[in-house]
mmCIF file of C-alpha atoms and ligand atoms in Angstrom:
data_model
loop_
_atom_site.group_PDB
_atom_site.id
_atom_site.type_symbol
_atom_site.label_atom_id
_atom_site.label_comp_id
_atom_site.label_asym_id
_atom_site.label_seq_id
_atom_site.Cartn_x
_atom_site.Cartn_y
_atom_site.Cartn_z
ATOM 1 C CA MET A 30 -118.502 30.754 199.124
ATOM 2 C CA LYS A 31 -120.874 32.447 196.298
ATOM 3 C CA ALA A 32 -118.478 33.859 193.475
ATOM 4 C CA ILE A 33 -119.063 34.887 189.638
ATOM 5 C CA ILE A 34 -117.559 32.253 187.630
ATOM 6 C CA SER A 35 -116.558 32.846 183.848
ATOM 7 C CA GLU A 36 -115.669 29.545 181.920
ATOM 8 C CA ARG A 37 -115.320 30.866 178.301
ATOM 9 C CA TYR A 38 -115.140 34.064 176.677
ATOM 10 C CA GLY A 39 -118.287 35.718 175.950
ATOM 11 C CA GLN A 40 -120.525 38.168 176.949
ATOM 12 C CA ALA A 41 -122.156 39.318 180.626
ATOM 13 C CA ASP A 42 -124.523 36.755 180.145
ATOM 14 C CA SER A 43 -122.467 33.914 180.239
ATOM 15 C CA LEU A 44 -121.246 34.603 183.797
ATOM 16 C CA THR A 45 -122.812 32.544 186.544
ATOM 17 C CA LEU A 46 -123.053 32.662 190.320
ATOM 18 C CA ARG A 47 -122.271 29.360 191.944
ATOM 19 C CA GLU A 48 -120.899 27.757 195.142
ATOM 20 C CA VAL A 49 -117.271 27.020 195.289
ATOM 21 C CA VAL A 50 -114.558 26.673 197.807
ATOM 22 C CA ILE A 51 -113.077 29.477 199.455
ATOM 23 C CA PRO A 52 -109.504 29.949 198.092
ATOM 24 C CA SER A 53 -106.187 28.718 199.761
ATOM 25 C CA LEU A 54 -103.391 31.037 200.522
ATOM 26 C CA ASP A 55 -100.022 30.886 199.404
ATOM 27 C CA ARG A 56 -97.435 32.404 201.653
ATOM 28 C CA ASN A 57 -97.636 35.909 200.454
ATOM 29 C CA GLN A 58 -101.328 36.058 200.272
ATOM 30 C CA VAL A 59 -104.251 37.465 202.360
ATOM 31 C CA LEU A 60 -107.635 35.871 202.514
ATOM 32 C CA VAL A 61 -110.073 39.130 202.445
ATOM 33 C CA LYS A 62 -113.852 38.777 203.070
ATOM 34 C CA VAL A 63 -114.684 41.046 200.413
ATOM 35 C CA HIS A 64 -117.482 43.721 201.021
ATOM 36 C CA ALA A 65 -117.273 45.275 197.485
ATOM 37 C CA SER A 66 -115.672 45.339 194.290
ATOM 38 C CA SER A 67 -116.247 47.625 190.917
ATOM 39 C CA ILE A 68 -116.064 47.339 187.063
ATOM 40 C CA ASN A 69 -113.431 48.904 185.010
ATOM 41 C CA PHE A 70 -112.875 48.307 181.426
ATOM 42 C CA GLY A 71 -110.352 45.476 182.202
ATOM 43 C CA ASN A 72 -113.329 43.328 183.164
ATOM 44 C CA LEU A 73 -114.663 43.521 179.543
ATOM 45 C CA VAL A 74 -111.266 42.570 178.232
ATOM 46 C CA LEU A 75 -111.306 39.640 180.568
ATOM 47 C CA LEU A 76 -114.912 38.502 179.797
ATOM 48 C CA THR A 77 -114.647 38.837 175.986
ATOM 49 C CA GLY A 78 -110.945 38.068 175.280
ATOM 50 C CA LYS A 79 -110.730 40.939 173.120
ATOM 51 C CA PRO A 80 -108.660 42.640 171.695
ATOM 52 C CA LEU A 81 -107.201 39.224 170.856
ATOM 53 C CA PRO A 82 -103.686 40.090 171.749
ATOM 54 C CA ALA A 83 -104.965 40.423 175.493
ATOM 55 C CA ARG A 84 -105.495 36.538 175.430
ATOM 56 C CA LEU A 85 -101.463 36.199 175.374
ATOM 57 C CA ALA A 86 -102.201 37.159 179.477
ATOM 58 C CA PHE A 87 -105.617 36.170 180.077
ATOM 59 C CA GLY A 88 -105.505 32.714 178.196
ATOM 60 C CA LEU A 89 -105.300 31.594 174.426
ATOM 61 C CA LEU A 90 -109.035 29.841 174.506
ATOM 62 C CA LYS A 91 -110.754 30.403 178.066
ATOM 63 C CA PRO A 92 -109.939 32.594 180.599
ATOM 64 C CA LYS A 93 -107.398 31.509 183.031
ATOM 65 C CA TYR A 94 -108.767 33.512 185.858
ATOM 66 C CA SER A 95 -112.078 31.813 186.372
ATOM 67 C CA ILE A 96 -113.417 34.540 188.992
ATOM 68 C CA PRO A 97 -113.224 37.984 187.597
ATOM 69 C CA GLY A 98 -113.137 41.177 189.849
ATOM 70 C CA GLY A 99 -109.894 43.413 190.027
ATOM 71 C CA ASP A 100 -111.059 46.294 192.498
ATOM 72 C CA VAL A 101 -111.292 44.987 196.330
ATOM 73 C CA ALA A 102 -112.482 46.366 199.244
ATOM 74 C CA GLY A 103 -113.148 44.007 202.766
ATOM 75 C CA ILE A 104 -111.808 42.930 205.732
ATOM 76 C CA VAL A 105 -108.374 40.447 206.128
ATOM 77 C CA GLU A 106 -109.604 37.108 207.390
ATOM 78 C CA ALA A 107 -106.177 35.270 207.203
ATOM 79 C CA VAL A 108 -102.728 35.847 206.622
ATOM 80 C CA GLY A 109 -99.873 33.918 204.827
ATOM 81 C CA GLU A 110 -96.711 33.122 206.774
ATOM 82 C CA ASN A 111 -94.766 35.604 204.967
ATOM 83 C CA VAL A 112 -97.191 38.614 205.191
ATOM 84 C CA THR A 113 -95.847 41.253 207.149
ATOM 85 C CA GLY A 114 -98.330 44.389 206.219
ATOM 86 C CA PHE A 115 -101.682 43.005 207.489
ATOM 87 C CA GLN A 116 -103.534 41.585 210.262
ATOM 88 C CA ILE A 117 -106.573 39.489 210.681
ATOM 89 C CA GLY A 118 -109.266 42.370 211.032
ATOM 90 C CA ASP A 119 -107.760 44.953 209.025
ATOM 91 C CA GLU A 120 -110.107 46.990 206.437
ATOM 92 C CA VAL A 121 -108.097 46.611 203.000
ATOM 93 C CA PHE A 122 -108.501 47.798 199.521
ATOM 94 C CA GLY A 123 -106.743 46.979 196.309
ATOM 95 C CA ASP A 124 -106.315 46.054 192.879
ATOM 96 C CA LEU A 125 -106.023 42.659 191.825
ATOM 97 C CA SER A 126 -105.749 42.976 188.045
ATOM 98 C CA THR A 127 -102.523 42.011 187.778
ATOM 99 C CA SER A 128 -102.243 39.283 190.351
ATOM 100 C CA GLY A 129 -104.686 36.657 189.779
ATOM 101 C CA TRP A 130 -108.295 38.738 189.670
ATOM 102 C CA GLY A 131 -110.763 37.175 192.109
ATOM 103 C CA ALA A 132 -113.041 39.868 193.527
ATOM 104 C CA PHE A 133 -116.204 38.845 192.325
ATOM 105 C CA ALA A 134 -116.388 36.565 195.276
ATOM 106 C CA GLN A 135 -117.359 36.564 199.044
ATOM 107 C CA TYR A 136 -113.763 35.992 199.770
ATOM 108 C CA THR A 137 -110.315 36.304 197.593
ATOM 109 C CA ALA A 138 -106.789 35.455 198.157
ATOM 110 C CA ALA A 139 -104.824 38.609 197.136
ATOM 111 C CA ASN A 140 -101.041 39.268 196.979
ATOM 112 C CA GLU A 141 -100.110 41.320 199.859
ATOM 113 C CA THR A 142 -98.404 44.017 197.638
ATOM 114 C CA SER A 143 -101.888 44.342 195.668
ATOM 115 C CA LEU A 144 -103.453 45.801 198.883
ATOM 116 C CA ALA A 145 -103.351 48.904 201.206
ATOM 117 C CA LEU A 146 -105.215 49.638 204.292
ATOM 118 C CA LYS A 147 -108.514 51.461 203.356
ATOM 119 C CA PRO A 148 -109.188 55.037 203.689
ATOM 120 C CA SER A 149 -110.718 55.435 207.202
ATOM 121 C CA ASN A 150 -113.254 57.724 205.850
ATOM 122 C CA LEU A 151 -114.687 55.578 203.178
ATOM 123 C CA THR A 152 -117.329 52.849 203.314
ATOM 124 C CA PHE A 153 -116.369 49.664 201.730
ATOM 125 C CA ALA A 154 -118.362 50.833 198.519
ATOM 126 C CA GLU A 155 -116.531 54.130 198.016
ATOM 127 C CA ALA A 156 -113.144 52.302 198.715
ATOM 128 C CA ALA A 157 -113.504 49.744 195.488
ATOM 129 C CA ALA A 158 -114.477 52.571 193.440
ATOM 130 C CA VAL A 159 -110.583 53.727 193.819
ATOM 131 C CA PRO A 160 -107.957 51.230 193.200
ATOM 132 C CA MET A 161 -107.916 50.911 189.688
ATOM 133 C CA ALA A 162 -109.331 54.000 188.097
ATOM 134 C CA GLY A 163 -107.841 56.339 190.663
ATOM 135 C CA ALA A 164 -104.174 54.715 190.148
ATOM 136 C CA THR A 165 -105.082 54.963 186.327
ATOM 137 C CA ALA A 166 -105.558 58.598 186.640
ATOM 138 C CA LEU A 167 -102.512 59.148 189.243
ATOM 139 C CA GLN A 168 -100.327 57.557 186.900
ATOM 140 C CA ALA A 169 -101.009 59.437 183.781
ATOM 141 C CA ILE A 170 -101.032 62.461 185.525
ATOM 142 C CA ARG A 171 -97.998 62.478 187.695
ATOM 143 C CA ASP A 172 -95.851 59.720 185.592
ATOM 144 C CA SER A 173 -96.660 60.391 182.212
ATOM 145 C CA GLY A 174 -98.044 64.051 182.298
ATOM 146 C CA LYS A 175 -95.470 65.027 184.746
ATOM 147 C CA LEU A 176 -98.184 67.740 186.034
ATOM 148 C CA ALA A 177 -96.797 70.628 187.745
ATOM 149 C CA ALA A 178 -98.521 73.842 189.593
ATOM 150 C CA GLY A 179 -99.729 76.248 186.746
ATOM 151 C CA MET A 180 -99.804 73.848 183.906
ATOM 152 C CA LYS A 181 -102.779 73.843 181.713
ATOM 153 C CA VAL A 182 -104.330 70.841 180.934
ATOM 154 C CA LEU A 183 -107.099 69.592 179.056
ATOM 155 C CA LEU A 184 -109.002 66.486 180.156
ATOM 156 C CA HIS A 185 -111.085 64.976 177.187
ATOM 157 C CA GLY A 186 -114.040 62.569 178.732
ATOM 158 C CA ALA A 187 -113.802 63.394 182.257
ATOM 159 C CA SER A 188 -116.916 62.024 183.691
ATOM 160 C CA GLY A 189 -116.635 58.416 183.823
ATOM 161 C CA GLY A 190 -114.573 56.339 186.609
ATOM 162 C CA VAL A 191 -111.004 57.463 185.569
ATOM 163 C CA GLY A 192 -111.934 61.037 184.389
ATOM 164 C CA THR A 193 -113.513 62.015 187.725
ATOM 165 C CA PHE A 194 -110.578 60.991 189.678
ATOM 166 C CA ALA A 195 -108.496 62.752 187.022
ATOM 167 C CA ILE A 196 -110.072 65.843 187.438
ATOM 168 C CA GLN A 197 -109.291 65.760 191.179
ATOM 169 C CA ILE A 198 -105.871 64.279 190.941
ATOM 170 C CA ALA A 199 -104.954 67.200 188.410
ATOM 171 C CA LYS A 200 -105.948 69.625 191.034
ATOM 172 C CA VAL A 201 -103.990 68.260 193.924
ATOM 173 C CA TYR A 202 -100.747 68.843 191.221
ATOM 174 C CA GLY A 203 -101.675 72.420 191.179
ATOM 175 C CA ALA A 204 -102.779 72.137 187.367
ATOM 176 C CA GLU A 205 -105.267 74.549 185.892
ATOM 177 C CA VAL A 206 -107.916 72.243 184.515
ATOM 178 C CA THR A 207 -110.397 72.299 181.457
ATOM 179 C CA ALA A 208 -112.722 68.978 181.554
ATOM 180 C CA VAL A 209 -114.561 68.210 178.516
ATOM 181 C CA VAL A 210 -117.930 66.417 179.428
ATOM 182 C CA SER A 211 -121.433 66.157 177.962
ATOM 183 C CA THR A 212 -124.219 68.774 179.221
ATOM 184 C CA ARG A 213 -125.677 66.553 182.096
ATOM 185 C CA ASN A 214 -122.131 66.064 183.550
ATOM 186 C CA THR A 215 -121.030 69.928 183.603
ATOM 187 C CA GLU A 216 -122.061 70.590 187.236
ATOM 188 C CA MET A 217 -120.171 67.230 188.451
ATOM 189 C CA ALA A 218 -116.939 68.461 186.817
ATOM 190 C CA ARG A 219 -117.394 71.912 188.337
ATOM 191 C CA ALA A 220 -117.882 70.235 191.444
ATOM 192 C CA LEU A 221 -114.987 67.979 191.484
ATOM 193 C CA GLY A 222 -112.781 71.045 190.962
ATOM 194 C CA ALA A 223 -112.344 71.604 187.019
ATOM 195 C CA ASP A 224 -111.752 75.462 186.537
ATOM 196 C CA HIS A 225 -113.116 75.385 183.197
ATOM 197 C CA VAL A 226 -115.873 72.932 181.687
ATOM 198 C CA LEU A 227 -116.061 72.496 177.981
ATOM 199 C CA ASP A 228 -119.567 70.787 177.097
ATOM 200 C CA TYR A 229 -118.940 68.561 174.091
ATOM 201 C CA GLN A 230 -122.606 68.609 173.076
ATOM 202 C CA LYS A 231 -122.612 72.491 172.625
ATOM 203 C CA GLU A 232 -119.005 73.520 171.843
ATOM 204 C CA ASN A 233 -117.033 71.856 169.123
ATOM 205 C CA LEU A 234 -113.196 71.484 170.046
ATOM 206 C CA GLU A 235 -112.348 72.488 166.316
ATOM 207 C CA ASN A 236 -113.318 75.949 167.076
ATOM 208 C CA HIS A 237 -111.601 76.196 170.715
ATOM 209 C CA GLU A 238 -109.126 78.930 170.844
ATOM 210 C CA GLN A 239 -107.144 77.857 174.266
ATOM 211 C CA THR A 240 -103.818 75.757 174.418
ATOM 212 C CA TYR A 241 -102.638 73.286 176.873
ATOM 213 C CA ASP A 242 -99.190 72.130 177.965
ATOM 214 C CA VAL A 243 -101.143 68.363 178.358
ATOM 215 C CA ILE A 244 -104.146 66.995 176.691
ATOM 216 C CA PHE A 245 -105.505 63.874 178.097
ATOM 217 C CA GLY A 246 -107.665 61.457 175.960
ATOM 218 C CA VAL A 247 -109.692 59.910 178.672
ATOM 219 C CA ASN A 248 -112.956 59.129 176.702
ATOM 220 C CA GLY A 249 -114.388 59.595 173.028
ATOM 221 C CA ALA A 250 -112.086 60.441 170.440
ATOM 222 C CA GLN A 251 -110.979 63.456 168.371
ATOM 223 C CA PRO A 252 -109.028 63.737 165.412
ATOM 224 C CA LEU A 253 -104.998 64.128 166.145
ATOM 225 C CA SER A 254 -105.135 67.377 164.178
ATOM 226 C CA VAL A 255 -107.582 69.012 166.415
ATOM 227 C CA TYR A 256 -105.449 67.925 169.647
ATOM 228 C CA ASN A 257 -102.395 68.965 167.477
ATOM 229 C CA ARG A 258 -103.755 72.582 167.279
ATOM 230 C CA LEU A 259 -104.677 72.681 170.916
ATOM 231 C CA LEU A 260 -101.048 71.638 172.346
ATOM 232 C CA LYS A 261 -98.652 74.364 173.211
ATOM 233 C CA GLU A 262 -95.318 74.294 171.330
ATOM 234 C CA ASN A 263 -93.981 71.532 173.522
ATOM 235 C CA GLY A 264 -97.244 70.105 174.513
ATOM 236 C CA GLN A 265 -98.075 66.634 174.852
ATOM 237 C CA PHE A 266 -101.101 64.365 174.346
ATOM 238 C CA ILE A 267 -101.629 61.187 176.371
ATOM 239 C CA HIS A 268 -103.788 58.225 175.484
ATOM 240 C CA VAL A 269 -105.279 57.219 178.440
ATOM 241 C CA GLY A 270 -108.633 55.468 177.176
ATOM 242 C CA GLY A 271 -111.800 56.044 174.615
ATOM 243 C CA GLU A 272 -112.600 54.913 171.284
ATOM 244 C CA SER A 273 -110.096 52.497 169.740
ATOM 245 C CA SER A 274 -109.608 54.897 166.815
ATOM 246 C CA GLN A 275 -108.090 57.207 169.371
ATOM 247 C CA MET A 276 -105.365 54.833 170.165
ATOM 248 C CA TYR A 277 -104.632 53.679 166.889
ATOM 249 C CA GLN A 278 -104.119 57.410 165.682
ATOM 250 C CA THR A 279 -101.840 57.998 168.822
ATOM 251 C CA LEU A 280 -99.586 54.930 167.962
ATOM 252 C CA LEU A 281 -99.666 55.697 164.052
ATOM 253 C CA LYS A 282 -99.916 59.296 163.282
ATOM 254 C CA GLY A 283 -98.930 60.530 166.787
ATOM 255 C CA SER A 284 -95.397 58.528 166.596
ATOM 256 C CA TRP A 285 -94.712 60.198 163.330
ATOM 257 C CA LEU A 286 -95.780 63.750 164.911
ATOM 258 C CA SER A 287 -93.398 62.930 167.938
ATOM 259 C CA MET A 288 -90.816 62.310 165.622
ATOM 260 C CA VAL A 289 -90.976 65.326 163.415
ATOM 261 C CA GLY A 290 -92.174 68.078 165.945
ATOM 262 C CA LYS A 291 -91.728 69.031 169.127
ATOM 263 C CA LYS A 292 -95.118 68.181 170.389
ATOM 264 C CA LYS A 293 -95.370 64.553 171.840
ATOM 265 C CA TYR A 294 -97.911 61.789 171.456
ATOM 266 C CA SER A 295 -97.853 58.880 173.559
ATOM 267 C CA THR A 296 -100.305 55.959 174.993
ATOM 268 C CA PHE A 297 -99.937 54.790 178.594
ATOM 269 C CA LEU A 298 -100.919 51.594 180.524
ATOM 270 C CA HIS A 299 -102.095 51.415 184.275
ATOM 271 C CA ARG A 300 -99.911 49.197 186.396
ATOM 272 C CA THR A 301 -100.930 48.040 190.022
ATOM 273 C CA LYS A 302 -98.382 49.762 192.674
ATOM 274 C CA GLN A 303 -99.005 49.708 196.335
ATOM 275 C CA GLU A 304 -97.465 52.969 197.021
ATOM 276 C CA ASP A 305 -100.068 54.634 194.606
ATOM 277 C CA LEU A 306 -103.022 53.155 196.709
ATOM 278 C CA LEU A 307 -101.286 54.694 199.909
ATOM 279 C CA PHE A 308 -101.032 58.032 198.020
ATOM 280 C CA LEU A 309 -104.690 57.760 196.705
ATOM 281 C CA LYS A 310 -105.840 56.892 200.645
ATOM 282 C CA GLU A 311 -103.768 59.835 201.925
ATOM 283 C CA GLN A 312 -105.306 62.364 199.579
ATOM 284 C CA ILE A 313 -108.585 61.073 200.253
ATOM 285 C CA GLU A 314 -108.133 60.945 203.955
ATOM 286 C CA ALA A 315 -107.210 64.639 203.571
ATOM 287 C CA GLY A 316 -110.208 65.500 201.858
ATOM 288 C CA LYS A 317 -108.526 66.167 198.256
ATOM 289 C CA ILE A 318 -109.841 63.218 196.194
ATOM 290 C CA ARG A 319 -113.366 61.473 196.772
ATOM 291 C CA PRO A 320 -114.660 58.856 194.708
ATOM 292 C CA ILE A 321 -118.064 59.101 192.913
ATOM 293 C CA ILE A 322 -120.412 56.452 192.483
ATOM 294 C CA ASP A 323 -122.992 56.032 189.775
ATOM 295 C CA ARG A 324 -124.953 52.933 191.075
ATOM 296 C CA GLU A 325 -124.347 49.806 192.945
ATOM 297 C CA TYR A 326 -125.206 46.136 192.184
ATOM 298 C CA SER A 327 -125.293 43.376 194.140
ATOM 299 C CA LEU A 328 -122.870 39.776 193.495
ATOM 300 C CA GLN A 329 -125.576 38.353 191.588
ATOM 301 C CA GLU A 330 -126.046 41.296 189.369
ATOM 302 C CA VAL A 331 -122.648 41.376 187.982
ATOM 303 C CA PRO A 332 -123.885 40.491 184.512
ATOM 304 C CA LYS A 333 -126.279 43.449 184.844
ATOM 305 C CA ALA A 334 -123.665 45.851 185.925
ATOM 306 C CA ILE A 335 -121.284 45.045 183.048
ATOM 307 C CA GLN A 336 -123.877 45.328 180.786
ATOM 308 C CA TYR A 337 -124.612 48.800 181.965
ATOM 309 C CA PHE A 338 -120.691 49.746 182.372
ATOM 310 C CA GLU A 339 -120.612 48.672 178.761
ATOM 311 C CA LYS A 340 -122.773 51.344 177.475
ATOM 312 C CA GLY A 341 -119.936 53.926 178.196
ATOM 313 C CA ARG A 342 -122.350 56.108 180.065
ATOM 314 C CA SER A 343 -121.214 55.821 183.682
ATOM 315 C CA GLN A 344 -120.983 59.126 185.916
ATOM 316 C CA GLY A 345 -118.117 58.045 188.156
ATOM 317 C CA LYS A 346 -118.009 54.404 189.206
ATOM 318 C CA VAL A 347 -120.189 51.331 189.020
ATOM 319 C CA ILE A 348 -120.197 49.045 192.221
ATOM 320 C CA ILE A 349 -120.429 45.431 193.404
ATOM 321 C CA SER A 350 -121.557 45.320 196.898
ATOM 322 C CA VAL A 351 -120.907 41.884 198.106
ATOM 323 C CA PHE A 352 -121.687 41.543 201.795
ATOM 324 C CA ASN A 353 -124.743 43.660 202.377
HETATM 325 N N1 NAP B 416 -104.336 53.132 179.973
HETATM 326 C C1 NAP B 416 -105.014 52.501 181.086
HETATM 327 O O1 NAP B 416 -104.076 51.616 181.833
HETATM 328 C C2 NAP B 416 -106.389 52.530 181.375
HETATM 329 C C3 NAP B 416 -106.957 51.828 182.564
HETATM 330 C C4 NAP B 416 -108.221 51.944 182.797
HETATM 331 C C5 NAP B 416 -109.067 52.348 182.026
HETATM 332 N N2 NAP B 416 -108.554 52.847 180.831
HETATM 333 C C6 NAP B 416 -109.659 53.168 179.645
HETATM 334 O O2 NAP B 416 -109.955 54.998 180.040
HETATM 335 C C7 NAP B 416 -111.341 54.844 179.540
HETATM 336 C C8 NAP B 416 -112.146 55.690 180.896
HETATM 337 O O3 NAP B 416 -112.334 54.338 181.676
HETATM 338 P P1 NAP B 416 -113.678 54.708 182.477
HETATM 339 O O4 NAP B 416 -113.854 53.386 183.323
HETATM 340 O O5 NAP B 416 -113.375 55.898 183.187
HETATM 341 O O6 NAP B 416 -114.959 54.632 181.237
HETATM 342 P P2 NAP B 416 -116.519 54.955 182.058
HETATM 343 O O7 NAP B 416 -116.616 55.132 183.120
HETATM 344 O O8 NAP B 416 -117.072 53.976 180.976
HETATM 345 O O9 NAP B 416 -116.571 56.139 181.141
HETATM 346 C C9 NAP B 416 -117.710 56.897 180.946
HETATM 347 C C10 NAP B 416 -117.962 58.197 180.641
HETATM 348 O O10 NAP B 416 -117.315 58.364 179.534
HETATM 349 C C11 NAP B 416 -118.108 59.721 179.037
HETATM 350 N N3 NAP B 416 -118.265 59.583 177.631
HETATM 351 C C12 NAP B 416 -118.641 58.816 176.515
HETATM 352 N N4 NAP B 416 -118.204 59.166 175.316
HETATM 353 C C13 NAP B 416 -117.676 60.328 175.784
HETATM 354 C C14 NAP B 416 -117.266 61.277 174.515
HETATM 355 N N5 NAP B 416 -117.419 60.822 173.026
HETATM 356 N N6 NAP B 416 -116.654 62.376 174.764
HETATM 357 C C15 NAP B 416 -116.734 62.499 176.522
HETATM 358 N N7 NAP B 416 -116.908 61.821 177.410
HETATM 359 C C16 NAP B 416 -117.586 60.740 177.128
HETATM 360 C C17 NAP B 416 -119.548 59.518 179.569
HETATM 361 O O11 NAP B 416 -120.354 60.516 179.527
HETATM 362 P P3 NAP B 416 -121.210 61.146 178.745
HETATM 363 O O12 NAP B 416 -121.732 60.313 177.670
HETATM 364 O O13 NAP B 416 -122.461 62.067 179.319
HETATM 365 O O14 NAP B 416 -120.220 62.054 177.894
HETATM 366 C C18 NAP B 416 -119.258 58.712 180.954
HETATM 367 O O15 NAP B 416 -119.505 59.355 181.745
HETATM 368 C C19 NAP B 416 -111.506 53.747 178.716
HETATM 369 O O16 NAP B 416 -111.521 53.926 177.433
HETATM 370 C C20 NAP B 416 -110.898 52.602 179.611
HETATM 371 O O17 NAP B 416 -110.360 51.657 178.708
HETATM 372 C C21 NAP B 416 -107.249 52.878 180.238
#
């Protein structure tokens, strides 16, 4: 089979397309014929080995997962002897980023628990957009933010892979959503259900008058003093992503502010959970959530796709189409 191979930490141009053997299955695994994958920030971490603490999980001197690719959508080709949830021919989607990666290939061996049946109303390319970005948004909103109907929420940086799901999932939980995006993304944010849209190229958050129950820092960065002023008395700021300065501010200044006041500041880390894939599938099939695709690349164009993604300007998701 053809696969993208990563032999050392480096940049996107260090990845090569090679002919390798189809992976063998262990008892709890499913062999998936990959139709599509997508790019997430985790791909950049696995590619570069940075930030350095990530090497504790990914390999100290070189990546221990030689075939990258976390999100997957495809068809079950074979099942291990202990697999009970899937049969040959099932259309599946999933997130392999916590179970060995391997989706930038024509076939991948995936743990059964990293997969779910694909939403029936999505193409493989659309389904591959969902797993990591959708689950990140879901876990931030439901588990960390504990959003409930009527809560006022600000999503800072709502136009990328995670943000476009976050707008829709916050609406599923009944929140009143304000999305902060650039001019070119205002219409998309409204179309995804944002009740209010702030164009960060025209309006400075420092002058913004509203206050919020929860603020999610998804992309970009703001001084914590700005968020502190925009939070209600018992409000919370949750750092999902964005510039690294935002994470350090949340960990240092935010922890201190959380100790001395009623407003809480925390960071958040996504985990692969089969039940979350099933929740996303249900919402997608009910027409409440849809993936937004910026552009598609072929398997051999993975380096180009990563170079585009790392500019940080994607509108929704960047897809890798494997079998066309
Ligand atoms: N905590 C976790 O477990 C977890 C999991 C996955 C991802 N993440 C993090 O979540 C963040 C978002 O990931 P993603 O895949 O959605 O990224 P992405 O798709 O690359 O986001 C790109 C979008 O961000 C917008 N953007 C860029 N700079 C901005 C700014 N200063 N203010 C507002 N919007 C800005 C861009 O639009 P404009 O340029 O037009 O504004 C673009 O639409 C990343 O930092 C990633 O590391 C965290």
